[in-house]
Amino acid sequence: MKLIFKLAWRNVWRNKRRSMLTLAAICFATFASIAMRGMQHGTYAINIKYAVQLFSGYLQIQKKGYHNNPSLNKAFGNVKEIEKKLSTLRFVKGYAPRIYADGLISFKDNSFGAAVFGINPKVEKNVITLMNRLKDGRFFNSDTSNNIVIGYKLLENLKANIGDEVVILSQGADGSLGNLKFKIVGTLKTGSQEFDAMGVFMGIKKADELLAMYGRVHAIAIALYNLEDLEHAKEQIKQSLAGTGLTVLTWDELMPDFKQSIEFDNVSGILYLAILVIIVAFGILNTVLMSVTERFKEFGITLAIGMPQIKLVHLVLIETFFITIIGLLFGNIIGYGINSYFIHHPIEFGGDIAMIYQEYGFLPRIESSLLPSMFFNTTLTILAASLISCVYPLYKVFKLEPLKGIRYT
């Protein structure tokens, strides 16, 4: 077997130009696939992190059925008891109770529909980054104050200014019609059209008073230390909430449209990778077939002096394996270098492209990733394609008769 390996290695370099071209094709396919998939995975990761940290949180505790059919009355109490349980879980970084409602915001003769969010800014700082998206003014510090922050587009629609007083009208959980006067102290620009055109953020205790919630909330948003701990954290929280009638939703369940956008883009990346691998496979098939065909006479003589046919098949297979492994090795090294570069030097978009990205809820930025599974999957895929592509040349060698090989011209 040692002799077969030695012969195979020498045969690889008999026609250096052809071998180098095949190596270059495999190397290109490998690093192009790794670079492309790295940019996809890296960009997905930062966008998921950006989206969950903006407002939704990695997880949310809600009453069963609230997410699919939100209602003011699908609220829950015992918030302190749940928070006590969450504080003991090692994956949990922070948590914040919230009240969600619809309402009407009015300034002078202008009235618009509003999405009301009752939050406690002191605990939300450990969960979300919404407070960093201030466009003008400031955020309220207390959950009992009459100060609110609204989306900048809503402020424009109301034709109001920071410092003006508005009235918010909403139906309470007990059926009463509540209204309170608030002072606008700041505006947000989140990049989400819904938030910017309808969002009204007020202290959770003021929202409780406006909506007659009596201490109940609609959700507890949860932040984790690492996105990779999502499923473990969900399972732990579910166990701690057993028998309460509450459920735990992950970010992809809370934002299904966002998840579908990522999945759609991921499928396009996989299709591109498949096309690249097929092209390389045909290139390897061509190289191996040419190499085999031009050596038919040599193979015929070898068979005539008694070499087993299967040994020739092994020889050609090992030659293909050598070329593929060298190409994969260089492709992985170059791919690692490219991905490392774009991790430290991400591509930032500006102008109209940035606006398009933000309109669809994505960061105008491309980063990369060094996920081990990406290198492993790419290497296995190209190696498998290379081995499959040499099946036909191997079949031709296996069926070669000594006399036909010697007479082949």
XYZ file of C-alpha atoms in Angstrom:
409
model
C 0.000 0.000 0.000
C 2.941 2.288 0.733
C 4.070 1.875 -2.893
C 0.583 2.820 -4.161
C 0.661 6.034 -2.111
C 4.144 6.829 -3.420
C 3.085 6.220 -7.031
C -0.094 8.280 -6.567
C 1.850 11.244 -5.163
C 4.281 11.172 -8.103
C 1.433 10.822 -10.611
C -0.221 13.951 -9.202
C 2.809 15.988 -10.259
C 3.355 14.345 -13.657
C 1.260 17.057 -15.245
C 1.867 19.996 -12.920
C -0.186 22.514 -14.859
C -3.319 20.376 -14.849
C -2.905 19.422 -11.182
C -2.352 23.057 -10.189
C -5.448 24.173 -12.070
C -7.548 21.518 -10.317
C -6.031 22.470 -6.979
C -6.808 26.120 -7.648
C -10.432 25.288 -8.522
C -10.915 23.278 -5.304
C -9.137 25.945 -3.257
C -11.291 28.704 -4.775
C -14.522 26.794 -4.212
C -13.534 26.110 -0.590
C -12.543 29.619 0.438
C -15.369 31.218 -1.555
C -17.894 28.958 0.189
C -16.380 29.565 3.630
C -16.189 33.330 3.078
C -19.764 33.527 1.792
C -21.240 31.336 4.524
C -19.119 33.143 7.128
C -20.523 36.506 6.083
C -24.044 35.116 6.150
C -23.689 33.552 9.616
C -21.840 36.571 11.012
C -24.400 39.015 9.651
C -27.296 36.886 10.931
C -25.723 36.780 14.396
C -25.288 40.557 14.720
C -28.775 41.231 13.341
C -30.402 38.739 15.704
C -28.491 40.273 18.604
C -29.438 43.763 17.445
C -33.124 42.863 17.078
C -33.506 41.038 20.398
C -31.562 43.638 22.312
C -33.521 46.502 20.782
C -36.805 45.621 22.455
C -38.105 42.039 22.316
C -35.478 40.387 24.528
C -34.105 36.873 23.923
C -37.160 35.345 25.590
C -40.501 36.493 26.922
C -42.827 35.017 29.497
C -46.454 35.514 28.502
C -49.835 34.061 29.262
C -50.639 31.142 26.929
C -52.344 32.408 23.757
C -51.407 36.072 24.250
C -48.867 36.186 21.424
C -51.271 34.847 18.771
C -54.281 36.739 20.070
C -53.202 39.710 22.218
C -55.780 41.000 24.651
C -55.560 43.450 27.516
C -57.102 40.840 29.820
C -54.526 38.139 29.035
C -52.274 39.417 31.789
C -50.735 37.721 34.801
C -49.780 38.587 38.365
C -47.275 37.092 40.853
C -44.562 39.061 39.074
C -42.280 39.242 42.135
C -42.433 35.473 42.585
C -41.491 34.856 38.932
C -38.657 37.404 39.123
C -37.335 35.608 42.207
C -37.172 32.336 40.245
C -35.502 34.022 37.266
C -32.817 35.527 39.500
C -31.611 32.012 40.393
C -31.113 30.843 36.769
C -27.503 31.013 35.596
C -28.229 31.776 31.903
C -30.377 34.823 32.708
C -28.687 38.233 32.551
C -31.722 40.418 33.238
C -35.523 40.570 33.139
C -38.135 43.281 32.929
C -41.944 43.183 33.300
C -43.997 45.043 30.697
C -47.521 46.187 29.915
C -48.694 46.347 26.286
C -51.823 48.124 25.071
C -53.379 50.079 22.229
C -54.539 53.622 22.691
C -55.156 57.011 21.193
C -52.698 59.884 21.586
C -53.957 63.440 21.061
C -52.295 66.824 20.783
C -54.549 69.801 20.061
C -56.693 68.727 17.058
C -54.443 65.842 16.033
C -55.093 62.273 17.195
C -53.358 59.057 16.176
C -53.416 55.412 17.155
C -50.611 54.448 19.509
C -48.934 51.279 20.714
C -48.469 51.847 24.442
C -45.568 50.165 26.226
C -45.360 50.374 29.995
C -41.769 49.729 31.098
C -39.453 50.276 34.026
C -36.373 52.013 32.561
C -34.164 51.015 35.506
C -34.544 47.263 34.904
C -34.948 47.507 31.111
C -31.363 48.773 30.902
C -30.251 45.212 31.712
C -32.446 43.736 28.978
C -32.669 46.063 25.963
C -30.830 48.886 24.230
C -33.897 50.915 23.311
C -32.770 53.789 25.520
C -29.708 54.206 23.309
C -31.912 54.933 20.277
C -32.941 58.388 21.457
C -33.209 60.878 18.617
C -33.969 63.980 20.657
C -34.589 64.850 24.302
C -34.081 62.331 27.084
C -35.557 59.135 28.485
C -37.732 59.214 31.620
C -36.015 57.918 34.752
C -38.966 56.911 36.908
C -41.793 54.487 36.151
C -44.196 56.696 38.103
C -43.597 59.987 36.289
C -45.916 61.538 33.726
C -43.110 61.757 31.197
C -43.222 59.712 27.994
C -40.967 59.024 25.037
C -42.517 58.527 21.607
C -41.388 57.617 18.098
C -40.021 60.566 16.120
C -42.498 60.032 13.277
C -45.400 60.070 15.701
C -44.131 63.407 17.061
C -44.025 64.761 13.496
C -47.533 63.481 12.755
C -48.882 65.081 15.926
C -47.136 68.348 14.957
C -45.946 68.537 18.559
C -42.583 69.329 20.105
C -40.590 67.965 22.989
C -41.975 69.506 26.152
C -45.579 69.558 24.897
C -48.322 67.807 26.828
C -50.479 65.150 25.179
C -53.466 63.109 26.284
C -53.496 59.333 25.968
C -56.838 57.572 25.912
C -57.241 53.815 26.302
C -59.726 51.255 27.508
C -58.804 49.721 30.853
C -58.742 46.016 31.724
C -61.863 46.521 33.851
C -63.782 48.019 30.910
C -63.423 51.621 32.042
C -62.142 54.325 29.721
C -58.904 55.743 31.053
C -57.136 58.916 30.043
C -54.099 60.665 31.422
C -52.074 63.693 30.502
C -48.368 63.143 29.737
C -45.399 65.313 28.847
C -43.207 64.340 25.879
C -39.570 64.365 27.015
C -37.880 62.575 24.128
C -38.195 60.841 20.783
C -36.854 57.515 19.529
C -35.536 56.520 16.140
C -35.347 52.733 16.170
C -35.256 51.953 12.442
C -38.577 50.119 12.809
C -41.354 51.990 11.055
C -43.980 50.642 13.471
C -42.067 51.748 16.554
C -41.237 55.151 15.104
C -44.767 55.874 13.903
C -46.808 54.427 16.796
C -44.594 53.707 19.804
C -45.376 55.422 23.111
C -43.187 54.433 26.062
C -44.266 55.317 29.587
C -43.502 54.146 33.126
C -45.021 50.759 33.932
C -46.816 52.099 37.037
C -48.379 54.903 34.991
C -49.471 52.326 32.399
C -50.931 50.258 35.248
C -52.901 53.319 36.391
C -54.064 54.215 32.864
C -55.154 50.651 32.018
C -56.383 49.518 35.449
C -54.042 46.520 35.493
C -53.828 46.241 39.324
C -50.251 44.952 39.315
C -50.641 42.515 36.423
C -48.389 42.573 33.357
C -48.489 41.163 29.829
C -44.920 39.973 29.514
C -41.582 39.620 31.235
C -38.744 40.180 28.745
C -35.569 38.234 29.490
C -31.971 38.857 28.400
C -29.359 36.083 28.313
C -25.594 36.235 28.503
C -25.229 34.217 25.276
C -27.571 33.558 22.358
C -26.269 29.952 22.239
C -27.883 29.309 25.649
C -31.368 30.081 24.308
C -32.793 26.540 24.305
C -31.267 25.605 27.689
C -32.600 28.808 29.238
C -36.049 28.257 27.740
C -36.201 24.746 29.177
C -35.110 25.941 32.623
C -37.668 28.747 32.671
C -40.431 26.428 31.443
C -39.708 24.045 34.295
C -39.792 26.872 36.835
C -43.181 28.041 35.479
C -44.841 24.604 35.462
C -48.489 24.787 36.487
C -48.768 28.598 36.245
C -50.531 28.776 32.844
C -47.647 30.832 31.474
C -45.464 30.062 28.472
C -41.960 31.012 27.324
C -41.403 32.307 23.793
C -38.020 32.617 22.098
C -37.043 35.580 19.893
C -37.860 33.649 16.675
C -41.361 32.885 17.978
C -41.837 36.534 18.944
C -40.554 37.801 15.570
C -41.501 35.139 12.957
C -41.186 37.588 10.035
C -37.627 38.384 10.999
C -36.787 34.683 11.278
C -38.310 33.982 7.837
C -36.208 36.761 6.280
C -33.065 35.108 7.634
C -34.153 31.628 6.520
C -34.919 32.875 3.008
C -31.496 34.470 2.716
C -29.866 31.326 4.120
C -31.523 29.144 1.457
C -30.166 31.402 -1.302
C -26.687 30.990 0.183
C -27.012 27.199 0.219
C -28.127 27.208 -3.445
C -25.114 29.314 -4.387
C -22.860 26.884 -2.521
C -24.460 23.915 -4.329
C -23.839 25.524 -7.743
C -20.215 26.201 -6.827
C -19.666 22.602 -5.691
C -21.251 21.185 -8.872
C -18.945 23.312 -11.054
C -15.902 22.128 -9.104
C -17.083 18.502 -9.277
C -17.282 18.702 -13.079
C -13.789 20.233 -13.140
C -12.401 17.340 -11.098
C -14.250 14.822 -13.282
C -12.682 16.356 -16.386
C -9.178 16.348 -14.874
C -9.314 12.769 -13.582
C -10.883 11.464 -16.806
C -8.172 13.123 -18.919
C -5.475 11.841 -16.612
C -6.855 8.298 -16.772
C -7.493 8.271 -20.517
C -4.029 9.469 -21.469
C -2.531 6.666 -19.328
C -4.586 3.800 -20.774
C -1.532 2.441 -22.569
C 0.493 2.546 -19.347
C -2.352 0.911 -17.415
C -2.684 -1.778 -20.106
C 1.006 -2.714 -19.800
C 0.751 -2.699 -15.992
C -2.251 -5.025 -16.127
C -0.501 -7.277 -18.661
C 2.438 -7.905 -16.320
C 0.050 -8.949 -13.542
C -0.997 -5.911 -11.515
C -4.501 -6.419 -10.039
C -7.139 -4.090 -11.520
C -8.322 -3.022 -8.090
C -4.840 -1.676 -7.336
C -5.121 0.670 -10.320
C -8.505 1.855 -9.052
C -6.956 2.542 -5.653
C -4.128 4.425 -7.344
C -6.459 6.788 -9.231
C -8.666 7.244 -6.159
C -5.686 8.183 -3.991
C -4.460 10.651 -6.642
C -7.847 12.386 -6.577
C -7.824 12.334 -2.788
C -4.385 13.985 -2.662
C -5.420 16.805 -5.011
C -8.658 17.380 -3.116
C -7.049 17.392 0.328
C -4.357 19.887 -0.708
C -6.986 22.153 -2.304
C -9.191 21.918 0.794
C -6.270 22.680 3.105
C -5.299 25.879 1.273
C -8.974 26.821 0.820
C -9.632 26.520 4.562
C -6.542 28.575 5.438
C -7.482 31.368 3.010
C -11.149 31.201 4.110
C -10.099 31.508 7.761
C -7.975 34.541 6.919
C -10.778 36.251 4.971
C -13.344 35.632 7.708
C -10.959 36.844 10.431
C -10.354 40.038 8.458
C -14.062 40.810 8.105
C -14.697 40.078 11.779
C -12.217 42.827 12.702
C -13.061 45.047 9.697
C -16.835 44.731 9.097
C -18.330 46.344 6.002
C -20.500 49.353 6.901
C -23.066 50.634 4.393
C -24.173 54.217 4.139
C -26.601 56.349 2.178
C -29.551 54.739 0.408
C -28.326 51.170 0.948
C -28.192 51.748 4.708
C -31.747 53.110 4.620
C -32.983 50.029 2.730
C -31.342 47.717 5.279
C -32.827 49.667 8.189
C -36.252 49.733 6.557
C -36.323 45.943 6.678
C -35.093 45.885 10.274
C -31.474 44.913 9.519
C -28.229 46.586 10.498
C -26.470 48.157 7.483
C -23.394 46.116 8.235
C -21.768 42.865 7.109
C -19.668 40.856 9.520
C -18.182 37.382 9.301
C -17.968 34.320 11.495
C -15.528 31.545 12.406
C -18.105 28.900 13.284
C -16.286 25.490 13.276
C -19.349 23.767 11.777
C -19.081 26.008 8.698
C -15.506 24.840 7.947
C -16.407 21.234 8.699
C -19.527 21.190 6.496
C -17.822 22.926 3.569
C -14.834 20.541 3.698
C -17.048 17.462 3.854
C -19.299 18.687 1.017
C -16.419 19.401 -1.389
C -14.595 16.200 -0.429
C -17.752 14.149 -1.062
C -18.348 15.917 -4.401
C -14.740 15.226 -5.441
C -14.958 11.535 -4.625
C -18.320 11.163 -6.365
C -17.016 12.948 -9.467
C -14.232 10.364 -9.930
C -16.608 7.376 -9.934
C -16.881 7.313 -13.735
C -13.080 7.465 -14.369
C -12.638 4.720 -11.757
C -15.243 2.603 -13.543
C -13.352 3.058 -16.846
C -10.133 1.903 -15.146
C -11.857 -1.061 -13.522
C -13.276 -2.242 -16.872
C -10.049 -1.700 -18.831
C -8.699 -4.816 -20.549
C -4.878 -5.136 -20.888
C -4.888 -5.546 -24.699
C -7.320 -2.663 -25.294
C -5.234 -0.461 -23.016
C -1.986 -1.264 -24.854
C -3.599 -0.577 -28.262
C -5.333 2.625 -27.089
C -4.199 5.712 -28.968
